PDB file of C-alpha atoms in Angstrom:
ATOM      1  CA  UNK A1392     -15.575  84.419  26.400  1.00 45.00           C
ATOM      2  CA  UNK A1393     -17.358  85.748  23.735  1.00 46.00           C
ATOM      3  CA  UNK A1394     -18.892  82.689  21.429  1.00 48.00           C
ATOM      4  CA  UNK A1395     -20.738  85.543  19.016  1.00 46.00           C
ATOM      5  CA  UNK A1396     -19.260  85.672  15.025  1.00 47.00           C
ATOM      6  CA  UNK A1397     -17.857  88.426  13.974  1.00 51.00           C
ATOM      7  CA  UNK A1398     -19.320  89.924  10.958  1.00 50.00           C
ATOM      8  CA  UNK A1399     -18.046  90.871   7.793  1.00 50.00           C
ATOM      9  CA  UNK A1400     -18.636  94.560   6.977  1.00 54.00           C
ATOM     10  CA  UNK A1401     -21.182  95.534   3.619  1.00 51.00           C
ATOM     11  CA  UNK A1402     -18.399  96.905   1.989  1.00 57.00           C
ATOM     12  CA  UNK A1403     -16.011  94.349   2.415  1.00 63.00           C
ATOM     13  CA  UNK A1404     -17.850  92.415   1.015  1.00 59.00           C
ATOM     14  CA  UNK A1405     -18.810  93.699  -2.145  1.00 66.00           C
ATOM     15  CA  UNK A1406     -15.283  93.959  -2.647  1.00 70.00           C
ATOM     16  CA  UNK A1407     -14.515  90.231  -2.261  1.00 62.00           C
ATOM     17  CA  UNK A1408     -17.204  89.339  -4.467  1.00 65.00           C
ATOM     18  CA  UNK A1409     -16.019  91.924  -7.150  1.00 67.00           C
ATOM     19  CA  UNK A1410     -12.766  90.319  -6.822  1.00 70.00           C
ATOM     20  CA  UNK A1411     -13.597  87.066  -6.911  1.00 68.00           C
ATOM     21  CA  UNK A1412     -15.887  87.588 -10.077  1.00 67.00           C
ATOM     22  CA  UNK A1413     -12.675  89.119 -12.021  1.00 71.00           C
ATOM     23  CA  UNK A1414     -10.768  85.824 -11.207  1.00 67.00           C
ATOM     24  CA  UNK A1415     -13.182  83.548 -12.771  1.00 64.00           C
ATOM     25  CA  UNK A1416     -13.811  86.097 -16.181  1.00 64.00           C
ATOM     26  CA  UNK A1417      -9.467  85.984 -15.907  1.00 65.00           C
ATOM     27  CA  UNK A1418     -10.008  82.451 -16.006  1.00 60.00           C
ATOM     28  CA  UNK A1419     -12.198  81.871 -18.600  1.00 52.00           C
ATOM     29  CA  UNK A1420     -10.768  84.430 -20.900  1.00 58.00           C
ATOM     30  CA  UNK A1421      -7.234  82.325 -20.704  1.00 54.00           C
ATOM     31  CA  UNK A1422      -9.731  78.918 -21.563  1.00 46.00           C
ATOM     32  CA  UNK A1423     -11.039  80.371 -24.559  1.00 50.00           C
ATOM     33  CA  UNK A1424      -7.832  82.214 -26.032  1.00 53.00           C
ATOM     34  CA  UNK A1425      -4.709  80.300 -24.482  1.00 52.00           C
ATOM     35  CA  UNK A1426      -1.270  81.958 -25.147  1.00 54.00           C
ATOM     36  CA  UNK A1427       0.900  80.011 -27.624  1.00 52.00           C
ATOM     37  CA  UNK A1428       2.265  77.337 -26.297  1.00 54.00           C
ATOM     38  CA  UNK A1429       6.437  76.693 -26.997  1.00 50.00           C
ATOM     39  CA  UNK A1430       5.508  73.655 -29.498  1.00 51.00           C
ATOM     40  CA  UNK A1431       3.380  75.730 -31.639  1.00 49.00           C
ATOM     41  CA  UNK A1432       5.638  78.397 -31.694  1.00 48.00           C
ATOM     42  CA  UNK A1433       8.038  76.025 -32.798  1.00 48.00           C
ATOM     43  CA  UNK A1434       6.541  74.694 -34.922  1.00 49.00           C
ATOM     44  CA  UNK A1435       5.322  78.007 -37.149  1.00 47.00           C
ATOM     45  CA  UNK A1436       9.186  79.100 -36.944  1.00 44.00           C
ATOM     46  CA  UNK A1437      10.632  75.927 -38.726  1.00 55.00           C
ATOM     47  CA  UNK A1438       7.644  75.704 -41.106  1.00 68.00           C
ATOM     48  CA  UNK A1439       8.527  74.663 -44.392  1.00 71.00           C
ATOM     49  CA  UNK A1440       9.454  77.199 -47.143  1.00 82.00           C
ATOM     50  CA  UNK A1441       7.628  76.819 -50.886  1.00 82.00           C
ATOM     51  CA  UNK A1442      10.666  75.872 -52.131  1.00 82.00           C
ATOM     52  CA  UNK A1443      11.945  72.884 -49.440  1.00 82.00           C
ATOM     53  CA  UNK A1444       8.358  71.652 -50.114  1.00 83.00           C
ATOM     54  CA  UNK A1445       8.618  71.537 -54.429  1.00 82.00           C
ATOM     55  CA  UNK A1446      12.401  69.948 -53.929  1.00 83.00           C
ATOM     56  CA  UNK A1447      10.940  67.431 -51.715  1.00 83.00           C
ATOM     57  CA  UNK A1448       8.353  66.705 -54.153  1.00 86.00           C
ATOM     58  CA  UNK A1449      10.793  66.145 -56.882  1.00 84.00           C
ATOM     59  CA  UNK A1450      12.785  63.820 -54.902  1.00 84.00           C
ATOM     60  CA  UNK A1451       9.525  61.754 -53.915  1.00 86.00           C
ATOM     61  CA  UNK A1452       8.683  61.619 -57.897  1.00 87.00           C
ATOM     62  CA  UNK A1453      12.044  60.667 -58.768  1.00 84.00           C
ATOM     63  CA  UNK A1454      11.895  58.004 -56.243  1.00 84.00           C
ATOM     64  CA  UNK A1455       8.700  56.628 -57.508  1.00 87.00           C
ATOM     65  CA  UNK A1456       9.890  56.999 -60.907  1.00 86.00           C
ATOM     66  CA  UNK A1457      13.055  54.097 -59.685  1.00 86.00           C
ATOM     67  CA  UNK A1458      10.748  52.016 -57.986  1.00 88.00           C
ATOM     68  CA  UNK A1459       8.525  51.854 -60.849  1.00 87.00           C
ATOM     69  CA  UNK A1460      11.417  50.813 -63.258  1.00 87.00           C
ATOM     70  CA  UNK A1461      12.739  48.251 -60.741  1.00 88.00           C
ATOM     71  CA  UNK A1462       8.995  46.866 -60.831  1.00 90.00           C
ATOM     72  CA  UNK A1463       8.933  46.889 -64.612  1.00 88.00           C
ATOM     73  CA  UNK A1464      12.350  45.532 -64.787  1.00 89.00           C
ATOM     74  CA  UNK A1465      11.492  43.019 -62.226  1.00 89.00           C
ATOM     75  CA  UNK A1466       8.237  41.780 -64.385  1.00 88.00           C
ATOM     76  CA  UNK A1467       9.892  41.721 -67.769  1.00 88.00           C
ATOM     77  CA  UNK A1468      12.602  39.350 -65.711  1.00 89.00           C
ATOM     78  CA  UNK A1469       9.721  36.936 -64.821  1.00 89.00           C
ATOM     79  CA  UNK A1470       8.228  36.887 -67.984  1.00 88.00           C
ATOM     80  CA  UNK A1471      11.845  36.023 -69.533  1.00 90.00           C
ATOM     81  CA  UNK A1472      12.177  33.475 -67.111  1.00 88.00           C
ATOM     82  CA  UNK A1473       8.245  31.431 -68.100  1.00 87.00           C
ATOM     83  CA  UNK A1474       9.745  31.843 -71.601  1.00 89.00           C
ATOM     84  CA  UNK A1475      12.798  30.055 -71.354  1.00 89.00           C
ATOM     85  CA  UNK A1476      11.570  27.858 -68.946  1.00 87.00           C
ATOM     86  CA  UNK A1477       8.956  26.742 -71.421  1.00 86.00           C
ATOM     87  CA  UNK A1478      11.436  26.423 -74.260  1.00 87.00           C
ATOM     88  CA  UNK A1479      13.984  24.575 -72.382  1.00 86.00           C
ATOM     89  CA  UNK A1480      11.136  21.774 -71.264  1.00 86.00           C
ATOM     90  CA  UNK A1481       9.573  21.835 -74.700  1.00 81.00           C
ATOM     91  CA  UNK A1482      13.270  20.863 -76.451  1.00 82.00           C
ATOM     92  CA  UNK A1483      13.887  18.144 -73.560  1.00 83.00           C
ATOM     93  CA  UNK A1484      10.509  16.997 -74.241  1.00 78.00           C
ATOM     94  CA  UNK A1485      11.099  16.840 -78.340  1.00 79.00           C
ATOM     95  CA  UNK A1486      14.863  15.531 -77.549  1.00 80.00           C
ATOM     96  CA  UNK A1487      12.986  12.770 -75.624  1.00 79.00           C
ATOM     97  CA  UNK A1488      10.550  11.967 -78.084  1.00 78.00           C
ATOM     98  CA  UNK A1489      13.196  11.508 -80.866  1.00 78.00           C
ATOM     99  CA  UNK A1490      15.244   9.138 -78.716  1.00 79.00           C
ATOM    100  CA  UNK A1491      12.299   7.165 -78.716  1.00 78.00           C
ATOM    101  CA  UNK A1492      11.164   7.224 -81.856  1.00 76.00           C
ATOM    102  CA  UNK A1493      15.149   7.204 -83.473  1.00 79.00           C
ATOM    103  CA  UNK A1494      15.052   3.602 -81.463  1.00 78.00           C
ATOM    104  CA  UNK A1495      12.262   2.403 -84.069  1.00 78.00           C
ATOM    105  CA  UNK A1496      14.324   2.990 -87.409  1.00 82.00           C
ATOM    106  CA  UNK A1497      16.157  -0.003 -87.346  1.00 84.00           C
ATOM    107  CA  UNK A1498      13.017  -1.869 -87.747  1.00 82.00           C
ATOM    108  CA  UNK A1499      12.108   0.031 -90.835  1.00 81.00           C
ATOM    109  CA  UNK A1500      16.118  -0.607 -91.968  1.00 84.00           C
ATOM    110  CA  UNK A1501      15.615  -4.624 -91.683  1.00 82.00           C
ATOM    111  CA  UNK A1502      12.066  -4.478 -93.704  1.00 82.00           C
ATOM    112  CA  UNK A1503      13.499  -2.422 -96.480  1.00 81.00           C
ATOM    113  CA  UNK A1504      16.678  -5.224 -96.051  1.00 81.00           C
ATOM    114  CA  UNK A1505      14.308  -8.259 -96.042  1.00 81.00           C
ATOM    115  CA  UNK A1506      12.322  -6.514 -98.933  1.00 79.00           C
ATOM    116  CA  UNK A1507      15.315  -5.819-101.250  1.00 78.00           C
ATOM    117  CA  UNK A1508      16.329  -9.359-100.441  1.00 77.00           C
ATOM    118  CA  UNK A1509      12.936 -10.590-101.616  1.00 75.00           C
ATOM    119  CA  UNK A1510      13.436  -8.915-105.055  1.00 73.00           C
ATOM    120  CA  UNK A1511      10.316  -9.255-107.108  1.00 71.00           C
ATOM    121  CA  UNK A1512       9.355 -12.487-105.238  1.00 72.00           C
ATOM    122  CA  UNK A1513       5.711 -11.779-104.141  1.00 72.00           C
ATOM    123  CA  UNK A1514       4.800 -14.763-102.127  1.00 78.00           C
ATOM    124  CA  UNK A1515       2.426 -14.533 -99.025  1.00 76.00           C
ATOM    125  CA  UNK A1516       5.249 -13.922 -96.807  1.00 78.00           C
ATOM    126  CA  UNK A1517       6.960 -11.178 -99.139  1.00 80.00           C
ATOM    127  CA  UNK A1518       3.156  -9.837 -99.638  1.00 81.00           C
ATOM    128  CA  UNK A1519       2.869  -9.739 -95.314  1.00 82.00           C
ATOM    129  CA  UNK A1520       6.553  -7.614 -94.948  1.00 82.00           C
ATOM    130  CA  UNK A1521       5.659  -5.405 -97.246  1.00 82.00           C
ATOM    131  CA  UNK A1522       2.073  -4.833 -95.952  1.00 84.00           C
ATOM    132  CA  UNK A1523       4.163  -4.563 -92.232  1.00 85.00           C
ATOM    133  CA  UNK A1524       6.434  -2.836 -93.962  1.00 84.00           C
ATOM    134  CA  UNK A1525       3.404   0.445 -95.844  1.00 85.00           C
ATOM    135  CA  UNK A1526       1.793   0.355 -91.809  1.00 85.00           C
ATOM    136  CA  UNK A1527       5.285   1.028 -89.865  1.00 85.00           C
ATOM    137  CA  UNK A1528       5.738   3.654 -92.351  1.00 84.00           C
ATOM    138  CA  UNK A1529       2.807   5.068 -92.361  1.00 86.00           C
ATOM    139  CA  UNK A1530       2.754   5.661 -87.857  1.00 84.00           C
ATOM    140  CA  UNK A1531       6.556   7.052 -88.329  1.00 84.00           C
ATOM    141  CA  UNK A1532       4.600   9.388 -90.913  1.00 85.00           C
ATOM    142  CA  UNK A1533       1.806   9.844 -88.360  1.00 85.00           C
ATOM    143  CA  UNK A1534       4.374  11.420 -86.539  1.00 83.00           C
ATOM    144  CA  UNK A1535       5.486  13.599 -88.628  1.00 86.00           C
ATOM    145  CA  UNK A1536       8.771  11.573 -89.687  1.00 88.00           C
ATOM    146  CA  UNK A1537       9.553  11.494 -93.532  1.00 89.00           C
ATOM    147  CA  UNK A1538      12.714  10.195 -95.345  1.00 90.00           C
ATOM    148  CA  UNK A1539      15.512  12.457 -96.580  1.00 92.00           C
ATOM    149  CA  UNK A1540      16.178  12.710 -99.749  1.00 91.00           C
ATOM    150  CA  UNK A1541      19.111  11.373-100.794  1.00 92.00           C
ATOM    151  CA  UNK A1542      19.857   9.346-104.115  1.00 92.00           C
ATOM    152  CA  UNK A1543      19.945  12.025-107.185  1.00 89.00           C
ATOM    153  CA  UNK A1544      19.687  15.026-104.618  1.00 92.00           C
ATOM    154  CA  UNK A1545      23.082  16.994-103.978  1.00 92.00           C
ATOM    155  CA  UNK A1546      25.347  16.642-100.879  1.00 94.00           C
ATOM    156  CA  UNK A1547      23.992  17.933 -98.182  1.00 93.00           C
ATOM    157  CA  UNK A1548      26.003  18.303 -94.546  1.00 92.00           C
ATOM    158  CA  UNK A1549      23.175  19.147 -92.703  1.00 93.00           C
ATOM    159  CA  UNK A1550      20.873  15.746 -93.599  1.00 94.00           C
ATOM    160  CA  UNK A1551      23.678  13.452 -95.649  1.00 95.00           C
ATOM    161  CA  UNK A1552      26.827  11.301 -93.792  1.00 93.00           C
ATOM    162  CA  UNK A1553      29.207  10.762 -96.954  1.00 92.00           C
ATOM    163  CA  UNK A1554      30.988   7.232 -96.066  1.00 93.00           C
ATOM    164  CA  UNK A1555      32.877   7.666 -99.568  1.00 90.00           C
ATOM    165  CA  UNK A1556      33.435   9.289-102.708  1.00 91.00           C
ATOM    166  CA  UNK A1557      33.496   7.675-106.090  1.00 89.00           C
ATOM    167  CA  UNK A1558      33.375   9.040-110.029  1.00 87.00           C
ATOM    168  CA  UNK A1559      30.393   8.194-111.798  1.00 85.00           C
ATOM    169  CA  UNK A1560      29.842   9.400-114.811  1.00 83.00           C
ATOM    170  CA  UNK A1561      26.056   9.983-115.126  1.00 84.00           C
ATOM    171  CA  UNK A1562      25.984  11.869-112.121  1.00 86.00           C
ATOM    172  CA  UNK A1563      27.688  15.113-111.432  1.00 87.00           C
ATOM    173  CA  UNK A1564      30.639  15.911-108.938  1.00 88.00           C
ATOM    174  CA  UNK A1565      28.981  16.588-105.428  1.00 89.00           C
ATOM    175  CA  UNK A1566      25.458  13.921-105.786  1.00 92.00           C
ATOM    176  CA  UNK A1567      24.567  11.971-104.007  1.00 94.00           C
ATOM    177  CA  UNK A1568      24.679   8.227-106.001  1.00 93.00           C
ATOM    178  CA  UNK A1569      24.261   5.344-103.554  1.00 92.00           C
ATOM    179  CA  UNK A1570      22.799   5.934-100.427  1.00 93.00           C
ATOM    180  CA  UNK A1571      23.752   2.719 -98.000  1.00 91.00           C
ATOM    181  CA  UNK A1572      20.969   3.831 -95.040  1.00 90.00           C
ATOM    182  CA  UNK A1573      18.157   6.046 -95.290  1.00 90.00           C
ATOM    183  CA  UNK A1574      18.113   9.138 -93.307  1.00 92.00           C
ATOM    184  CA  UNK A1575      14.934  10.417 -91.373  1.00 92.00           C
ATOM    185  CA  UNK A1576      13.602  13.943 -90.258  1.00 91.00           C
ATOM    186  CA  UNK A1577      10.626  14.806 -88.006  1.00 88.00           C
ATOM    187  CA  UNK A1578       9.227  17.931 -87.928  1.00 83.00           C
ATOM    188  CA  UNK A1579      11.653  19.458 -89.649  1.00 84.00           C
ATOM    189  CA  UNK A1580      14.309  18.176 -86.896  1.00 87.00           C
ATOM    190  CA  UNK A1581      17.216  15.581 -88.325  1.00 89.00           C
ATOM    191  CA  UNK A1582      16.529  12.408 -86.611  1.00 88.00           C
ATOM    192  CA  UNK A1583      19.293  10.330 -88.185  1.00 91.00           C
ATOM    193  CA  UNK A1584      21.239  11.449 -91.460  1.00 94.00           C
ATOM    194  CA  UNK A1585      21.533   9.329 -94.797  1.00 93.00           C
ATOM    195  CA  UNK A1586      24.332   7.386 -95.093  1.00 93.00           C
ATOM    196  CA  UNK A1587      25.355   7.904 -98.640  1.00 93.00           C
ATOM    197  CA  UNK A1588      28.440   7.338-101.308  1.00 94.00           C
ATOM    198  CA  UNK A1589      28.626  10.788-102.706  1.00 93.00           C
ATOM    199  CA  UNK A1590      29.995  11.781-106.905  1.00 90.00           C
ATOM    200  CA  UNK A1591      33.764  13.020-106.595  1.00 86.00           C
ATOM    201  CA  UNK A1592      35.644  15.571-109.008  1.00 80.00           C
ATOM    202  CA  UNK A1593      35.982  13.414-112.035  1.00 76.00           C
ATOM    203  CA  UNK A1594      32.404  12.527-112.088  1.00 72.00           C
ATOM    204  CA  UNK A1595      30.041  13.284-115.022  1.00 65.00           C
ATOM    205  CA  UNK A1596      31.494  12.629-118.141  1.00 70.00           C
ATOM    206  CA  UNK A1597      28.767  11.301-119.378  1.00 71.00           C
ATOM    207  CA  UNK A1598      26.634  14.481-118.856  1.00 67.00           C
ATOM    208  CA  UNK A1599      29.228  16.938-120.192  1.00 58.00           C
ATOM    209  CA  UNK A1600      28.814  14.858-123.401  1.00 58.00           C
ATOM    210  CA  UNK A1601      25.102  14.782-123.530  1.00 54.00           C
ATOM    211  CA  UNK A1602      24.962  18.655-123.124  1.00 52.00           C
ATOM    212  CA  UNK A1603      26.883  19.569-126.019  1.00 50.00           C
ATOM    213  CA  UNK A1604      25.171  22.085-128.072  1.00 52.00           C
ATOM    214  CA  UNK A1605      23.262  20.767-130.819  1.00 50.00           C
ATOM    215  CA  UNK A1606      23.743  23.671-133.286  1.00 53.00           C
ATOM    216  CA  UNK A1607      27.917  22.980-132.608  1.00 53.00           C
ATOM    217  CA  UNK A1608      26.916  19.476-134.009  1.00 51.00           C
ATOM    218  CA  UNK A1609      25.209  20.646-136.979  1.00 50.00           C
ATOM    219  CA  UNK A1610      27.967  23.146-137.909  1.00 51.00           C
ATOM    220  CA  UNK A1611      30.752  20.290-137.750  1.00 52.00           C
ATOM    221  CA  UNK A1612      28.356  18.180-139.858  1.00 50.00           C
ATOM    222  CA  UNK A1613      27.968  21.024-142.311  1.00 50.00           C
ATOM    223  CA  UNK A1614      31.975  20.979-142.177  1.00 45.00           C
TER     224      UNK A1614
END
């Protein structure tokens, strides 16, 4: 048996090495510039046209342009909301305070009783209502709560509860002439209304006659 190698010829190989050298220059060229692959070719064919893009723009701005109303919309809805909210517990908080405070009149109805009862007697007890009588007033004023006007004044729904009609002749029709419980406001706001007797239709005689024209005298004097 022959245990010697065989060897390769010179020429054959130069030949391997030649090829062997064009493989790996193959292989590098394909590294550096790869052929397209099927994504990217896909990829440049449904590529978006000028136009698609500048329609889908619009519809992006005019969705942005609703969300941005629905925002505003949304904040002037809130703001609405502390506004009422703050009105509605401001008028429970004044309807509160004039419960309270409507409780205290008939105090200030019994002094102006026990007063009027007193007439012009000014003994020490007469002297210590009415001194009771100027300090009560003056914390319902404190407050902000004033009489309504009533006697002399003319009839007024809004402040004045008319409990009758009657002539009078020194007032005219539609005054107010007795007033049988005084009325009270605060802040504006009717806390109770005067009870008063208001002048009917046949009411001022008495000032139709004191009007007449002076000169119309004179003439029928003249006459």
């Amino acid at each position: 048996m022959n245990d010697e190698k065989e060897v390769m010829p010179k020429g054959d190989l130069d030949a391997v090495i030649k090829q062997t050298m064009s493989e790996a220059e193959a292989a590098v060229d394909g590294v550096r510039d790869p052929d397209p692959s099927p994504s990217a070719e896909g990829a440049s064919a449904t590529e978006a046209s000028p136009a698609d893009l500048a329609a889908r723009i619009e519809e992006l701005t005019r969705d942005n342009e609703g969300l941005r109303d629905k925002w505003l919309r949304a904040v002037a809805d809130h703001e609405n909301f502390k506004k009422r909210t703050k009105r509605e517990l401001e008028d429970a908080t004044q309807r509160a305070v004039q419960e309270l405070l409507s409780s205290f009149l008939p105090v200030a109805d019994n002094l102006e009783r026990a007063l009027e009862a007193a007439g012009k007697n000014e003994d020490e007890f007469v002297k210590g209502v009415r001194m009771v009588a100027s300090e009560f007033y003056a914390a319902l004023a404190k407050h902000e709560i004033v009489p309504v006007e009533a006697v002399g004044k003319p009839f007024d729904p809004s402040v004045h509860d008319a409990l009758q009609q009657i002539d009078s002749p020194d007032h005219a029709p539609g005054t107010v002439v007795l007033e049988f419980e005084r009325g009270y406001l605060r802040a504006g706001r009717l806390l109770r209304p005067a009870r008063v007797v208001v002048a009917g239709a046949g009411s001022g005689t008495n000032l139709a006659t004191d009007s007449a024209d002076p000169e119309d005298d004179a003439t029928n004097h003249g006459t």
